[in-house]
Short mmCIF file of C-alpha atoms in Angstrom, two decimals:
data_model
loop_
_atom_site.label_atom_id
_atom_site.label_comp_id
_atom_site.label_asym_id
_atom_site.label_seq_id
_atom_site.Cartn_x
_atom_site.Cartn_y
_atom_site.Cartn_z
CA UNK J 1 0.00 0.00 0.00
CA UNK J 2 2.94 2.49 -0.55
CA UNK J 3 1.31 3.85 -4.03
CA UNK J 4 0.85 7.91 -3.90
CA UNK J 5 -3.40 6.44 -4.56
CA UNK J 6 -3.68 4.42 -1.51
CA UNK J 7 -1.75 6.73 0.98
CA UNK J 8 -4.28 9.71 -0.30
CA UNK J 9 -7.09 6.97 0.44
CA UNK J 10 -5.79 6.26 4.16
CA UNK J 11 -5.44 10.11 4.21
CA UNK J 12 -9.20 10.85 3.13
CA UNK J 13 -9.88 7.88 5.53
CA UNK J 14 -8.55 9.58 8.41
CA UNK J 15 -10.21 13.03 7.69
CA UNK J 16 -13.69 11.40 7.52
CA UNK J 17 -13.36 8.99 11.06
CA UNK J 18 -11.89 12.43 12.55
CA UNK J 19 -14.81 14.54 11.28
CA UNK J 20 -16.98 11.88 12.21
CA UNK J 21 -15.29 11.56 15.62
CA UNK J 22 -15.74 15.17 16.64
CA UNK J 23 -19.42 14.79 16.76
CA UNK J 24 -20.18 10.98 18.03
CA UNK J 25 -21.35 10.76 21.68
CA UNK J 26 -19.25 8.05 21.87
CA UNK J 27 -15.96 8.79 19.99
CA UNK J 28 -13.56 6.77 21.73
CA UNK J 29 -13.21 4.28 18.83
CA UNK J 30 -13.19 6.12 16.50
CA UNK J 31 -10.24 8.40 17.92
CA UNK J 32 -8.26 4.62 18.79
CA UNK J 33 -8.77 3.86 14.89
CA UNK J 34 -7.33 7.15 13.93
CA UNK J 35 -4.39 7.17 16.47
CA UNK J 36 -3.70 3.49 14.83
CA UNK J 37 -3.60 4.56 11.35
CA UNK J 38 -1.38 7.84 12.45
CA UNK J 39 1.03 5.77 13.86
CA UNK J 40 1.32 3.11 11.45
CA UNK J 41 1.66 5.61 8.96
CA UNK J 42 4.14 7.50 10.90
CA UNK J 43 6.37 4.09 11.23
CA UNK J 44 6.17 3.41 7.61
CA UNK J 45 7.56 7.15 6.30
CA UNK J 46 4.47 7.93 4.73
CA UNK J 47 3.43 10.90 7.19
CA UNK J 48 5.54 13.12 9.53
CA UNK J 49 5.33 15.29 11.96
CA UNK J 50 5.68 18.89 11.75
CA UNK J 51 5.50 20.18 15.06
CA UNK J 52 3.84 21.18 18.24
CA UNK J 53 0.50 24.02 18.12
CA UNK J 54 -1.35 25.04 21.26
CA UNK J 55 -4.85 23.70 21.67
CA UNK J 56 -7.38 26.26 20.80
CA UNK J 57 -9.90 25.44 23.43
CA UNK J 58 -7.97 24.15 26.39
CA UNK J 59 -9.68 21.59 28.88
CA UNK J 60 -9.60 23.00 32.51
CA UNK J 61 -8.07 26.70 31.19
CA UNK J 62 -5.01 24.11 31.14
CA UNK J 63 -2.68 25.21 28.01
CA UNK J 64 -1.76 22.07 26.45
CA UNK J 65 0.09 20.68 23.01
CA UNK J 66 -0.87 18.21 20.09
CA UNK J 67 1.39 17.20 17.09
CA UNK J 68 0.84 18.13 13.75
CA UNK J 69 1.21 15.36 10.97
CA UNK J 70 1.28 15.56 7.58
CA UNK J 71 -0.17 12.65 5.22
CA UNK J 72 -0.35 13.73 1.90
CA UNK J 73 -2.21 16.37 1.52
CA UNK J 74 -3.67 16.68 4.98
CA UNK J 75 -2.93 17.52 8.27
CA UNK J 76 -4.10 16.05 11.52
CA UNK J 77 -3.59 16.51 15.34
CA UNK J 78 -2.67 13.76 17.76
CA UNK J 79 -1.42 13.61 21.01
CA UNK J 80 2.15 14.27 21.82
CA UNK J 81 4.56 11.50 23.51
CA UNK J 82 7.48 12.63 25.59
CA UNK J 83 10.28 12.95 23.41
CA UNK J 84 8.11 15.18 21.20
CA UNK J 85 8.34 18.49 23.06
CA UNK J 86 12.20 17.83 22.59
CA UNK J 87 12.30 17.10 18.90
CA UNK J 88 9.61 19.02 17.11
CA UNK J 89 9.58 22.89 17.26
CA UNK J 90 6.95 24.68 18.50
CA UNK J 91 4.29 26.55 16.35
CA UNK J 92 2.74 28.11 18.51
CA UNK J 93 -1.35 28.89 17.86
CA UNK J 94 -3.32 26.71 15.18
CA UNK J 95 -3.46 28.66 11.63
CA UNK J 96 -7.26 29.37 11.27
CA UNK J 97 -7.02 29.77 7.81
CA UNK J 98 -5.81 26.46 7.17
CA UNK J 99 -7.79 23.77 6.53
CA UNK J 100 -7.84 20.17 4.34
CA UNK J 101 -9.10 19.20 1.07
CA UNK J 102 -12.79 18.76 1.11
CA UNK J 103 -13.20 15.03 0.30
CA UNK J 104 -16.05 12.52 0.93
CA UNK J 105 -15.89 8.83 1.94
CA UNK J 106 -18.79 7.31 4.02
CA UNK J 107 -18.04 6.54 7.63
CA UNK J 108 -18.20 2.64 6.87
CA UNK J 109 -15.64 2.85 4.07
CA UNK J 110 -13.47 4.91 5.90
CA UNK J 111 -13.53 2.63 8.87
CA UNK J 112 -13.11 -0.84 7.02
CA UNK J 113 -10.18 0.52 4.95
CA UNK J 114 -8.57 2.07 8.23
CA UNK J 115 -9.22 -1.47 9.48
CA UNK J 116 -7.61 -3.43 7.17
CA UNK J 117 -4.64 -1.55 7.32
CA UNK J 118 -3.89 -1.27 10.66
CA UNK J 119 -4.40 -5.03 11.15
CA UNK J 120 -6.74 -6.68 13.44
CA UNK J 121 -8.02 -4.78 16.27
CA UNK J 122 -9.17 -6.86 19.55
CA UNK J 123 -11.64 -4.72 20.95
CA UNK J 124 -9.80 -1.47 20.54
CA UNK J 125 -11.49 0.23 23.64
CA UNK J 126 -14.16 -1.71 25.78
CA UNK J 127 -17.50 -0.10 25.07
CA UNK J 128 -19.25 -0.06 28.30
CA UNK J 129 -22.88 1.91 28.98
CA UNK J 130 -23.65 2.42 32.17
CA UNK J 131 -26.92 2.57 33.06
CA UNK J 132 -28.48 5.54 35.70
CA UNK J 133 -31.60 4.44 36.90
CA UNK J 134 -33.83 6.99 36.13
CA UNK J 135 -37.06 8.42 38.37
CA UNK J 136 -40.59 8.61 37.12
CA UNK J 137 -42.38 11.64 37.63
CA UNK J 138 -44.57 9.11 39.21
CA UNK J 139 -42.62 8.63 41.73
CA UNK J 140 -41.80 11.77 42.71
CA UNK J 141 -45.47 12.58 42.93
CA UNK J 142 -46.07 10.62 45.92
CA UNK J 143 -43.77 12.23 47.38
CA UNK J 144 -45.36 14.89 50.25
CA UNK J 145 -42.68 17.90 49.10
CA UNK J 146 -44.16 17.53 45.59
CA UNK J 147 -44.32 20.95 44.08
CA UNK J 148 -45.17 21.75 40.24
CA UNK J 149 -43.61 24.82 40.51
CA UNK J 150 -41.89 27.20 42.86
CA UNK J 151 -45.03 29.25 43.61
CA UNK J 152 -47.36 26.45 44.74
CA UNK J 153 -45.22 26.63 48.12
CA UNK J 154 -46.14 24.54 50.64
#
């Protein structure tokens, strides 16, 4: 798969589990298949890293890096390991401005192809649901401190 057709395929691939990723409740495996491909890629010479850029909207008002890769014609973030801060420079704040090729693959494609290439994947993260049990309003009517609203008082 080292053809300048296929890389541009994992690329596209990528981009579409990322944008996909961004807005699933549950994006852990999604982000785990990405991460996988990233690496893989990065192993093989086919993408590199560029260098370190702030994160635009901090978790915690903690300032914080990712990595910038290039495959192709696209650039992703991922998260930085250790020697990292000591090889890559620093680029400060994310370009706006910049953004990838608009390209369409549907979420299946993108994830079978990312599949296959990274090579099986046992259970990449354990999808658990936990379950709240939730009150009836039923319930809460029998209550004696029932109120339907604040002025009903009591």
């Amino acid at each position: 798969m080292k053809n300048k057709h296929s890389i541009r395929q994992l690329a596209i691939a990528i981009y579409t589990v990322n944008r996909h990723a961004k807005t699933a409740p549950d994006n852990r495996q999604l982000y785990a298949l990405k991460k996988m491909a990233i690496d893989k890629l990065l192993s093989s010479g086919t993408a590199e890293k560029i260098g370190l850029h702030f994160v635009d909207n901090p978790k915690f008002s903690k300032q914080h890096s990712t990595v910038l890769v290039r495959c192709d014609e696209f650039l992703f973030h991922t998260i930085p390991e250790k020697e990292d801060f000591n090889t890559l420079p620093h680029l400060g704040q994310q370009d706006p401005t910049s953004r990838n090729p608009q390209e369409r693959m549907s979420l299946k494609t993108a994830r079978e192809l990312l599949s296959k290439y990274v090579g099986p994947i046992h259970q990449v993260v354990p999808v658990k649901k936990q379950t709240v049990p939730k009150k009836s309003i039923h319930s809460i009517q029998g209550t004696q401190n029932f109120r339907s609203s604040y002025l009903d008082g009591k």
